[in-house]
mmCIF file of C-alpha atoms and ligand atoms in Angstrom:
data_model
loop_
_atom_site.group_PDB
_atom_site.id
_atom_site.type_symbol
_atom_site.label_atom_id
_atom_site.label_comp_id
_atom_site.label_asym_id
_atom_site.label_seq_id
_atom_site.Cartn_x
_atom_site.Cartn_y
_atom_site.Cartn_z
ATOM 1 C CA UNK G 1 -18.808 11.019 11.207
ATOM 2 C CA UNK G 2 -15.381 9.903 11.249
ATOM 3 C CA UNK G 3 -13.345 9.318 14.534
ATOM 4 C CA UNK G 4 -10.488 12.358 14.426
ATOM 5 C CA UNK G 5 -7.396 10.727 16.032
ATOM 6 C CA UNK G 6 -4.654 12.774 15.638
ATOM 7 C CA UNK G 7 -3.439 15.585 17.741
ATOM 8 C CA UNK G 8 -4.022 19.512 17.526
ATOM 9 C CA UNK G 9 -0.292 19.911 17.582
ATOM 10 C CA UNK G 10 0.465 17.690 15.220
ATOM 11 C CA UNK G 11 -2.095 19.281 12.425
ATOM 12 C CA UNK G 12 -0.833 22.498 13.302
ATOM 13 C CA UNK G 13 3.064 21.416 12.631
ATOM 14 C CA UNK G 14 1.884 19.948 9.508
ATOM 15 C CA UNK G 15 -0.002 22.799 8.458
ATOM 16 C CA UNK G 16 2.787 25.157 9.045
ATOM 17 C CA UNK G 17 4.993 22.696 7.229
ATOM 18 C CA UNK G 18 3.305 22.603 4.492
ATOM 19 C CA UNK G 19 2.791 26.804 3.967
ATOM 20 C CA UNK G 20 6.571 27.023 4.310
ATOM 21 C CA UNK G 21 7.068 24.157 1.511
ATOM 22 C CA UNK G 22 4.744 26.356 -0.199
ATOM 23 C CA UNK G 23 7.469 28.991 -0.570
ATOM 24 C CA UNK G 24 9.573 26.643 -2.426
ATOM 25 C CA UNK G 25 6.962 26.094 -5.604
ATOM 26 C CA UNK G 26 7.475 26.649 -8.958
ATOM 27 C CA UNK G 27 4.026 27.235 -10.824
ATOM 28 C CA UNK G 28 4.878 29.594 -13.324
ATOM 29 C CA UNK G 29 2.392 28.487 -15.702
ATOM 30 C CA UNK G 30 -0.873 28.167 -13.509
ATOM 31 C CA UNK G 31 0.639 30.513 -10.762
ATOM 32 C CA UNK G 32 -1.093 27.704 -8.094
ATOM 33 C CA UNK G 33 1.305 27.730 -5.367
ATOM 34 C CA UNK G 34 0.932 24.674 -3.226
ATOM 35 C CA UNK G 35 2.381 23.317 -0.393
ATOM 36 C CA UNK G 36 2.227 19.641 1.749
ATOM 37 C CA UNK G 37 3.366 18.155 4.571
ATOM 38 C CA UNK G 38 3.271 14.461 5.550
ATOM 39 C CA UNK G 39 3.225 12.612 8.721
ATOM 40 C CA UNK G 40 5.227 9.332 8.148
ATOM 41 C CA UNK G 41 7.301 6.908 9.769
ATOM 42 C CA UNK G 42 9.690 4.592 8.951
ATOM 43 C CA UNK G 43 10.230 1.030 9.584
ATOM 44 C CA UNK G 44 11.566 1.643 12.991
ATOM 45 C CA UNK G 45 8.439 3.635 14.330
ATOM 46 C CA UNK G 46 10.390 6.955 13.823
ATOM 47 C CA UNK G 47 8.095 10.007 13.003
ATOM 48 C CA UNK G 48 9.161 12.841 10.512
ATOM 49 C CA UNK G 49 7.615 15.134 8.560
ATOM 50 C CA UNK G 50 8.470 15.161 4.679
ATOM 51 C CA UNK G 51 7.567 18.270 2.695
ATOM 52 C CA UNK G 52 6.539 18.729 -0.874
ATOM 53 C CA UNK G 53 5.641 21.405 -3.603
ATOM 54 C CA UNK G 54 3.899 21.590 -7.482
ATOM 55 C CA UNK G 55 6.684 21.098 -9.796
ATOM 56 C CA UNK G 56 4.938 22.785 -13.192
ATOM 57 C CA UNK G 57 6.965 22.006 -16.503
ATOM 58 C CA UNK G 58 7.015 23.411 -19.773
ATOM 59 C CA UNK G 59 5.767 20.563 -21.318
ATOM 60 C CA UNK G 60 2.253 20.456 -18.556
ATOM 61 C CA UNK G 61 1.399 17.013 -17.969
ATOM 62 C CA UNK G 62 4.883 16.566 -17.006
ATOM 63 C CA UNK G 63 4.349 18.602 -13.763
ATOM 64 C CA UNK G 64 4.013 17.460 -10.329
ATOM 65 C CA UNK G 65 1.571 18.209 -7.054
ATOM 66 C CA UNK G 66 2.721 19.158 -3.687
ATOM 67 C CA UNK G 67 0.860 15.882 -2.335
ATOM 68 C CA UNK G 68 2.649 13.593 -5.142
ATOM 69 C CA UNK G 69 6.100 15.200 -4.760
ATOM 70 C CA UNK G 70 5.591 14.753 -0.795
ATOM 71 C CA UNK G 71 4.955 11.243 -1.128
ATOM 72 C CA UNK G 72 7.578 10.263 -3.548
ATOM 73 C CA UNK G 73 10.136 11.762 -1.530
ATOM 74 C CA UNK G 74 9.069 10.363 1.739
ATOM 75 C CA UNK G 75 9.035 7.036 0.147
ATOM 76 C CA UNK G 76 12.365 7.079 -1.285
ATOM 77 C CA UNK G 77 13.297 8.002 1.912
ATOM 78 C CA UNK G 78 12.601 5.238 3.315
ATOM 79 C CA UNK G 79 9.144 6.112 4.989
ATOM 80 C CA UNK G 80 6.451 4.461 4.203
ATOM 81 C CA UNK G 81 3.997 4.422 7.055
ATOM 82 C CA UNK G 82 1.445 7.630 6.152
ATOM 83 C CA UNK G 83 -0.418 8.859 8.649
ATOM 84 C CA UNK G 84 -1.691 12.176 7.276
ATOM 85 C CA UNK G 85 -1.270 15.051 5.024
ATOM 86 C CA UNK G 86 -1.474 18.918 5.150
ATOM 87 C CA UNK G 87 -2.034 20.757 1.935
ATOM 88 C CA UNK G 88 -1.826 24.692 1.789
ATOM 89 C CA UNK G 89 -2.513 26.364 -1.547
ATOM 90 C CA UNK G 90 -4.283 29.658 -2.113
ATOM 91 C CA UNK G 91 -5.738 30.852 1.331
ATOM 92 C CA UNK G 92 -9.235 32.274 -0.098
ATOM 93 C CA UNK G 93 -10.507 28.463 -0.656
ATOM 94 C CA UNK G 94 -8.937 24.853 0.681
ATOM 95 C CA UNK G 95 -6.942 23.003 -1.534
ATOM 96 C CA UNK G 96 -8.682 19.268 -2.426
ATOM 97 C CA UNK G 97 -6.378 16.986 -3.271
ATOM 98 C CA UNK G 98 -6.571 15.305 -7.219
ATOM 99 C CA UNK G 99 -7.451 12.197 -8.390
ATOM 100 C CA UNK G 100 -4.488 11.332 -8.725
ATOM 101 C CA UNK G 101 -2.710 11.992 -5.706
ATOM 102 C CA UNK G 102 -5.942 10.220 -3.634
ATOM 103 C CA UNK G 103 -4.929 7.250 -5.428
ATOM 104 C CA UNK G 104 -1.366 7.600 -4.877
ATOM 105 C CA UNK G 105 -2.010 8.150 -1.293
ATOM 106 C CA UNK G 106 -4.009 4.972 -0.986
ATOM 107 C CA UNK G 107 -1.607 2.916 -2.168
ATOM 108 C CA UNK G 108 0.376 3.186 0.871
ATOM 109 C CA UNK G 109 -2.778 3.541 3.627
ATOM 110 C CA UNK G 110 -5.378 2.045 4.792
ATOM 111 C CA UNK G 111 -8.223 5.196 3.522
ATOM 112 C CA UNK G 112 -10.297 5.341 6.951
ATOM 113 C CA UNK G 113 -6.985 5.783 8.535
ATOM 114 C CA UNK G 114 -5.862 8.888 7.122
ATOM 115 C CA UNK G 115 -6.590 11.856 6.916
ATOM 116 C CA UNK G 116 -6.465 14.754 4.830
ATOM 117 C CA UNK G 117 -5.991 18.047 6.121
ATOM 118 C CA UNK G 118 -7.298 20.641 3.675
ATOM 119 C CA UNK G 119 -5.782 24.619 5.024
ATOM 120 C CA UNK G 120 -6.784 28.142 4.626
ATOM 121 C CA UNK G 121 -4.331 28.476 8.116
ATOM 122 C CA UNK G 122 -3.606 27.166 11.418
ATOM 123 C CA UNK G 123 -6.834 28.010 13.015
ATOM 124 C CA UNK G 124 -8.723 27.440 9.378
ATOM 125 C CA UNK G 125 -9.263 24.043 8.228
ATOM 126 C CA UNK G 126 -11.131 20.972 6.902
ATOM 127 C CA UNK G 127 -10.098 17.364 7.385
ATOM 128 C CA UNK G 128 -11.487 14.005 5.952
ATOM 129 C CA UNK G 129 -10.138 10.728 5.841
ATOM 130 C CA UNK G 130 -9.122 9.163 3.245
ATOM 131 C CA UNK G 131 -12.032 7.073 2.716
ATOM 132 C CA UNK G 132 -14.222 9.739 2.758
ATOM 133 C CA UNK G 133 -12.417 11.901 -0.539
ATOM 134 C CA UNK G 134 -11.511 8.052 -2.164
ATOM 135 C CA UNK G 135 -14.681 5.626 -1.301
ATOM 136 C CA UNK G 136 -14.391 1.963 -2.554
ATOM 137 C CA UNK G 137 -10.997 2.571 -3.974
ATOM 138 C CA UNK G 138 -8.283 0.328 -5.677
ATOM 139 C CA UNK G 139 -5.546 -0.908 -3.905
ATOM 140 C CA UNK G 140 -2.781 -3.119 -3.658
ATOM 141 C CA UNK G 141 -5.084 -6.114 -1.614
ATOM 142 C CA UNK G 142 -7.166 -6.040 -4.695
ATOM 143 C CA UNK G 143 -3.714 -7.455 -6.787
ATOM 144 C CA UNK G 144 -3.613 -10.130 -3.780
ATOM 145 C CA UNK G 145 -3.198 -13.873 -4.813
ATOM 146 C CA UNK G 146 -3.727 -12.462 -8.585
HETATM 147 N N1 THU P 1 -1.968 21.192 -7.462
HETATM 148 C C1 THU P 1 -1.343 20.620 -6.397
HETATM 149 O O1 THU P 1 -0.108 20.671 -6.276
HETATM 150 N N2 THU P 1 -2.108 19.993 -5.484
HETATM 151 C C2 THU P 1 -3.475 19.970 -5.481
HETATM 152 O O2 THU P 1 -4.076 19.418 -4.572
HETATM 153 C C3 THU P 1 -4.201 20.630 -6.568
HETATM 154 C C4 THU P 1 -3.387 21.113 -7.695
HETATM 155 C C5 THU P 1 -1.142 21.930 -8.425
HETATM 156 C C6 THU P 1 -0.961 21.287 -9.765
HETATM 157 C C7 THU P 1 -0.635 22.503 -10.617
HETATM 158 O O3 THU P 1 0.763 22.785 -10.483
HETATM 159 C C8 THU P 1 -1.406 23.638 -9.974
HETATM 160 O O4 THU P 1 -1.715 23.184 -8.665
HETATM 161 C C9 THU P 1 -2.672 24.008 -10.700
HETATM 162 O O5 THU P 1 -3.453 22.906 -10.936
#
């Protein structure tokens, strides 16, 4: 069991977040509307919440996840420091994060230290670190000294 350590207010800003970011997607191939919040900070310490939608695209593999588009803005942003993520997508199940955004995420966290907020709602829920959706991942320490 891993050791929760973030707030009930803060999960339920991000969740909340991340519905109204939901608004803004444009799916209109899949018709997957998805939303995500993150909980970053900058170099400073400062706290913020960056937002993100799925970008679809005519051409598919050229579209984007909420998660993905979340993290590339906070990071050109200038915030680096993850500390979790909400994702709201279709409120009958909980929207899992890909493959590809788990690795994205990890490269800018340590895995047991974050944690993934899957929504249905406020009140509805799952959340698992990192670690647990990514175990033994690939990171930047394994480039260390190479
Ligand atoms: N999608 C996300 O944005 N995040 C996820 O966690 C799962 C999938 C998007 C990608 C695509 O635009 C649509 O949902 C259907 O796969």
């Amino acid at each position: 069991m891993s050791k929760i350590n973030i707030s009930d207010k803060i999960i339920a800003e991000l969740i909340e977040a991340a519905d109204k970011a939901r608004d803004n997607s444009y799916a209109p191939y899949s018709r997957y509307r998805v939303g995500a919040a993150l909980y970053a900070a900058d170099d400073s310490g400062e706290e913020m919440i960056i937002t993100g939608c799925n970008v679809e695209n005519a051409s598919y593999p050229a579209g984007n996840c909420a998660e993905r588009t979340a993290v590339f803005k906070a990071v050109s942003d200038g915030y680096n420091n993850f500390k979790a993520i909400a994702i709201v997508g279709g409120n009958d199940s909980y929207t899992s994060p890909c493959g590809i955004c788990r690795q994205v995420l990890r490269e800018f966290v340590a895995p047991d230290e974050f944690y993934v907020i899957m929504a249905k709602s406020k009140t509805d829920y799952v959340i698992k670190t990192l670690e647990e959706l990514l175990p033994m991942s690939f990171g930047p320490e394994n480039l260390a000294g190479v």
